[in-house]
PDB file of C-alpha atoms in Angstrom:
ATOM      1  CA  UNK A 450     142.855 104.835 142.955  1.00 59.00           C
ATOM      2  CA  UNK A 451     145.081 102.552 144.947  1.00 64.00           C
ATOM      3  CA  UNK A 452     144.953 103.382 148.855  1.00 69.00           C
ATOM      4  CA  UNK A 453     148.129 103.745 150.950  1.00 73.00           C
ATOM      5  CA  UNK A 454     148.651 105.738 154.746  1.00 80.00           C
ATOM      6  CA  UNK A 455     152.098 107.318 153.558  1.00 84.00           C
ATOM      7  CA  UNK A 456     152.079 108.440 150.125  1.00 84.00           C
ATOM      8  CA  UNK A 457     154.510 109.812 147.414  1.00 87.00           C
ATOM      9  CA  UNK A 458     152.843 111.366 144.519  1.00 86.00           C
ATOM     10  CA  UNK A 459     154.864 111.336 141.401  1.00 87.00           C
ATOM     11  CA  UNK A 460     153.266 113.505 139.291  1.00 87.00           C
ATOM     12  CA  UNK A 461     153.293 114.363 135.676  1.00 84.00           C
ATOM     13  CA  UNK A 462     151.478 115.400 132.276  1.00 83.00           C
ATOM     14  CA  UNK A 463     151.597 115.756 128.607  1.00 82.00           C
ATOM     15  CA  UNK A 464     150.578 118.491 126.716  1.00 80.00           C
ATOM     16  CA  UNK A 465     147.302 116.963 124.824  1.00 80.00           C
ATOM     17  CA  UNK A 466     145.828 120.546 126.002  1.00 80.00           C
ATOM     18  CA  UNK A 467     147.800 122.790 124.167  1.00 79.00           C
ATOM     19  CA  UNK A 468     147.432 126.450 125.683  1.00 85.00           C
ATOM     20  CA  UNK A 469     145.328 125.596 128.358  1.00 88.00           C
ATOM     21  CA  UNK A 470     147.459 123.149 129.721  1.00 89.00           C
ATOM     22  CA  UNK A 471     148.692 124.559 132.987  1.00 91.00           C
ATOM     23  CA  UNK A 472     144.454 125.451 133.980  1.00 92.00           C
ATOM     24  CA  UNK A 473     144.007 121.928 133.377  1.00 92.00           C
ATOM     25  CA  UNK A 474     146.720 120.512 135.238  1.00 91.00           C
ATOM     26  CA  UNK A 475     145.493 122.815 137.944  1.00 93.00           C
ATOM     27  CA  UNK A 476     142.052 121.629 137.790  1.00 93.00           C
ATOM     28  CA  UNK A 477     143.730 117.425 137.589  1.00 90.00           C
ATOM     29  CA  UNK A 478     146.037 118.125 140.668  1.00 91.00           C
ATOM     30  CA  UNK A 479     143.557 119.367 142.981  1.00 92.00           C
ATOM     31  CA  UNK A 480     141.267 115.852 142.142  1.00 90.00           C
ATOM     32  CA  UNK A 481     144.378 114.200 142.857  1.00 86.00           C
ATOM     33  CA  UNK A 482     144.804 115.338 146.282  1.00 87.00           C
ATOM     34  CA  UNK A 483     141.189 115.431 146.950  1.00 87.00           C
ATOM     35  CA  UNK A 484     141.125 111.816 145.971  1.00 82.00           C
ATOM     36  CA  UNK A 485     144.368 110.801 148.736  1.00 75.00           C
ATOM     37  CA  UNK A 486     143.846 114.015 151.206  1.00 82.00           C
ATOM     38  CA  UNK A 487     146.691 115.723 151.554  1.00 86.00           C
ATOM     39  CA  UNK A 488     146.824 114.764 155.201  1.00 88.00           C
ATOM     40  CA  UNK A 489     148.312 111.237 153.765  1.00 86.00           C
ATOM     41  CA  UNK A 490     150.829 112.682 151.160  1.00 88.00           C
ATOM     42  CA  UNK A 491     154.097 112.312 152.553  1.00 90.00           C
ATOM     43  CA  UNK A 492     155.741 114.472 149.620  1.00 91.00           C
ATOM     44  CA  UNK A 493     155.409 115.028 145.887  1.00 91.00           C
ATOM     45  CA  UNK A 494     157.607 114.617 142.592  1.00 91.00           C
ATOM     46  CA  UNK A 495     157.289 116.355 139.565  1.00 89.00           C
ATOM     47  CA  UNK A 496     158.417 114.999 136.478  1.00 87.00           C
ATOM     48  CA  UNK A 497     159.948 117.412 133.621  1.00 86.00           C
ATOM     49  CA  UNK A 498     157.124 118.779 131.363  1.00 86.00           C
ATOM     50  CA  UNK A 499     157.695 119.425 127.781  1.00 83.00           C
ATOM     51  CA  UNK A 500     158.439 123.350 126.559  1.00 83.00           C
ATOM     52  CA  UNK A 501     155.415 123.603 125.098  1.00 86.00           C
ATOM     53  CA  UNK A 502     153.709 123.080 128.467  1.00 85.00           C
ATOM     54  CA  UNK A 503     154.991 126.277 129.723  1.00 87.00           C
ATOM     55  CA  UNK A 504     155.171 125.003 133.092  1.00 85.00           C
ATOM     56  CA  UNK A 505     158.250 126.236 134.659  1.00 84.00           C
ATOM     57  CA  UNK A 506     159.122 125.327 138.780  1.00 82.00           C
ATOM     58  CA  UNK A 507     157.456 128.940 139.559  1.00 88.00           C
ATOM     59  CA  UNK A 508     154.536 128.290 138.106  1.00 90.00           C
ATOM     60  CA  UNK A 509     154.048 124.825 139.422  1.00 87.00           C
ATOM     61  CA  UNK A 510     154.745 126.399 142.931  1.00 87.00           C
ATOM     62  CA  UNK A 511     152.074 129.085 142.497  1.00 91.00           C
ATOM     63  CA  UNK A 512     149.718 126.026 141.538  1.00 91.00           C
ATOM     64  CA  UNK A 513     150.777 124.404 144.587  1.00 89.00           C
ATOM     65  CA  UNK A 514     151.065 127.035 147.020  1.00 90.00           C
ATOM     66  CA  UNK A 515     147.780 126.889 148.420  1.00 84.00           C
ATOM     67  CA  UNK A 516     146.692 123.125 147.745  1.00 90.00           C
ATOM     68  CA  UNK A 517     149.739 121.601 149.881  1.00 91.00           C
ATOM     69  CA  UNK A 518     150.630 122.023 153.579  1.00 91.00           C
ATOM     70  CA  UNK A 519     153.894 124.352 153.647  1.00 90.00           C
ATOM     71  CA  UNK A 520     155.599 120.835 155.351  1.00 92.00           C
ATOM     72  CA  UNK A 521     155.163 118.981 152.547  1.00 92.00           C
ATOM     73  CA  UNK A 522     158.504 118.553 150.538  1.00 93.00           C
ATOM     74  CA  UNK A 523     158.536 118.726 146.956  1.00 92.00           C
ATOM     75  CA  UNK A 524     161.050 118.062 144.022  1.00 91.00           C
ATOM     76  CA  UNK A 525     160.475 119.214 140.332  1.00 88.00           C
ATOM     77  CA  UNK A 526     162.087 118.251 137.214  1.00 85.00           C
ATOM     78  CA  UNK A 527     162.698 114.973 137.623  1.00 87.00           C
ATOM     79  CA  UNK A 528     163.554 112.357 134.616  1.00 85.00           C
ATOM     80  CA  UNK A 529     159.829 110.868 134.302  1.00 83.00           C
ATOM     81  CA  UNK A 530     156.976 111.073 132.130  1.00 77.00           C
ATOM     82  CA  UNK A 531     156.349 112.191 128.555  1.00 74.00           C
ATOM     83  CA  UNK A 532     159.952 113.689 127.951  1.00 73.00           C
ATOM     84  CA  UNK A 533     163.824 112.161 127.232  1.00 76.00           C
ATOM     85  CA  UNK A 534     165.999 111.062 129.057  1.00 75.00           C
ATOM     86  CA  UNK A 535     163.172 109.074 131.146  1.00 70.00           C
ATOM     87  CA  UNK A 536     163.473 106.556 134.008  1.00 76.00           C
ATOM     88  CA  UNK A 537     161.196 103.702 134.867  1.00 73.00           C
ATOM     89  CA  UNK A 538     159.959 102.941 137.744  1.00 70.00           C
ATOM     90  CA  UNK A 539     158.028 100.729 140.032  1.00 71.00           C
ATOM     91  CA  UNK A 540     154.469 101.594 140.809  1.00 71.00           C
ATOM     92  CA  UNK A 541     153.391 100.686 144.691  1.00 72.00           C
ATOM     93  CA  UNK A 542     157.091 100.766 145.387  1.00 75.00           C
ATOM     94  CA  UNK A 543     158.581 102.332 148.140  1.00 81.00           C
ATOM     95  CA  UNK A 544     159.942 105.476 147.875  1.00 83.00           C
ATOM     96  CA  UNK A 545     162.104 108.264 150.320  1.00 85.00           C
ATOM     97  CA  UNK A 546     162.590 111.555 149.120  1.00 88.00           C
ATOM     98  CA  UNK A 547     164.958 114.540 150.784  1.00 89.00           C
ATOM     99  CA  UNK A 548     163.721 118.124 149.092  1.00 89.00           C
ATOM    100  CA  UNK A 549     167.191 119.974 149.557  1.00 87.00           C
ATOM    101  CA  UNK A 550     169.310 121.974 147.359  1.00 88.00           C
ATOM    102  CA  UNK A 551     171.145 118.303 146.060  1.00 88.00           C
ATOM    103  CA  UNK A 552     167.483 116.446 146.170  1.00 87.00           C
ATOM    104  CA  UNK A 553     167.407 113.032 146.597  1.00 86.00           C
ATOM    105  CA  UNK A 554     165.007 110.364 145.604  1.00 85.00           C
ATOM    106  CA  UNK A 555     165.478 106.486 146.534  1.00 84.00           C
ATOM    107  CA  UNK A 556     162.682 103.989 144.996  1.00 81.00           C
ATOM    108  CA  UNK A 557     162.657 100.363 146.321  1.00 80.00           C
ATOM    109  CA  UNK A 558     160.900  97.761 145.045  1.00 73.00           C
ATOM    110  CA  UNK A 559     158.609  95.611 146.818  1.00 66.00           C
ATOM    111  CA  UNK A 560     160.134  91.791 147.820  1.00 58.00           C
ATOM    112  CA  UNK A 561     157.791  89.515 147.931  1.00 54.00           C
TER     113      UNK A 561
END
């Protein structure tokens, strides 16, 4: 797992589990942030899930709710991941986020 001080997580998942999916994306977000700390998570981005995840924005906030510090902004359903329309993007970019009612994500990537 790459290392970084000031870190957005964009985050998202397929449904190889079928019904269980939303225990095991439970059980695979709280490695994630035990792997970083959420003390160096900056904010996090969810990427749309397929219907047959049955992972709607309430339930990902109950999953959240007590793994993240209330300061921590967060976006869901956002054009990444396993469903169309998709975007690519960089990986160890740099990213800046604004979790409003008209959300905003920038992604820059790095010069060398």
């Amino acid at each position: 797992m790459p290392q970084a001080d000031e870190i957005v997580l964009f985050v998202e998942d397929d449904n190889i589990m079928g019904d269980y999916f939303i225990y095991e994306f439970d059980r695979n977000f709280q490695s994630l942030l035990q792997a970083y700390g959420t003390d160096k998570i900056k904010g996090v981005v969810f990427g749309r899930f397929d219907d047959s995840c049955k992972m709607s924005s309430d339930v990902a906030k109950r999953i959240i709710a007590d793994k993240l510090p209330k300061d921590i902004p967060v976006i869901f359903g956002v054009d990444f991941g396993h469903v169309f329309p998709m975007i690519t993007f960089p990986i160890g970019g740099r990213a800046r986020m604004e979790a409003t009612d008209d959300p905003l994500i920038e992604i820059y990537q790095n010069q060398k």
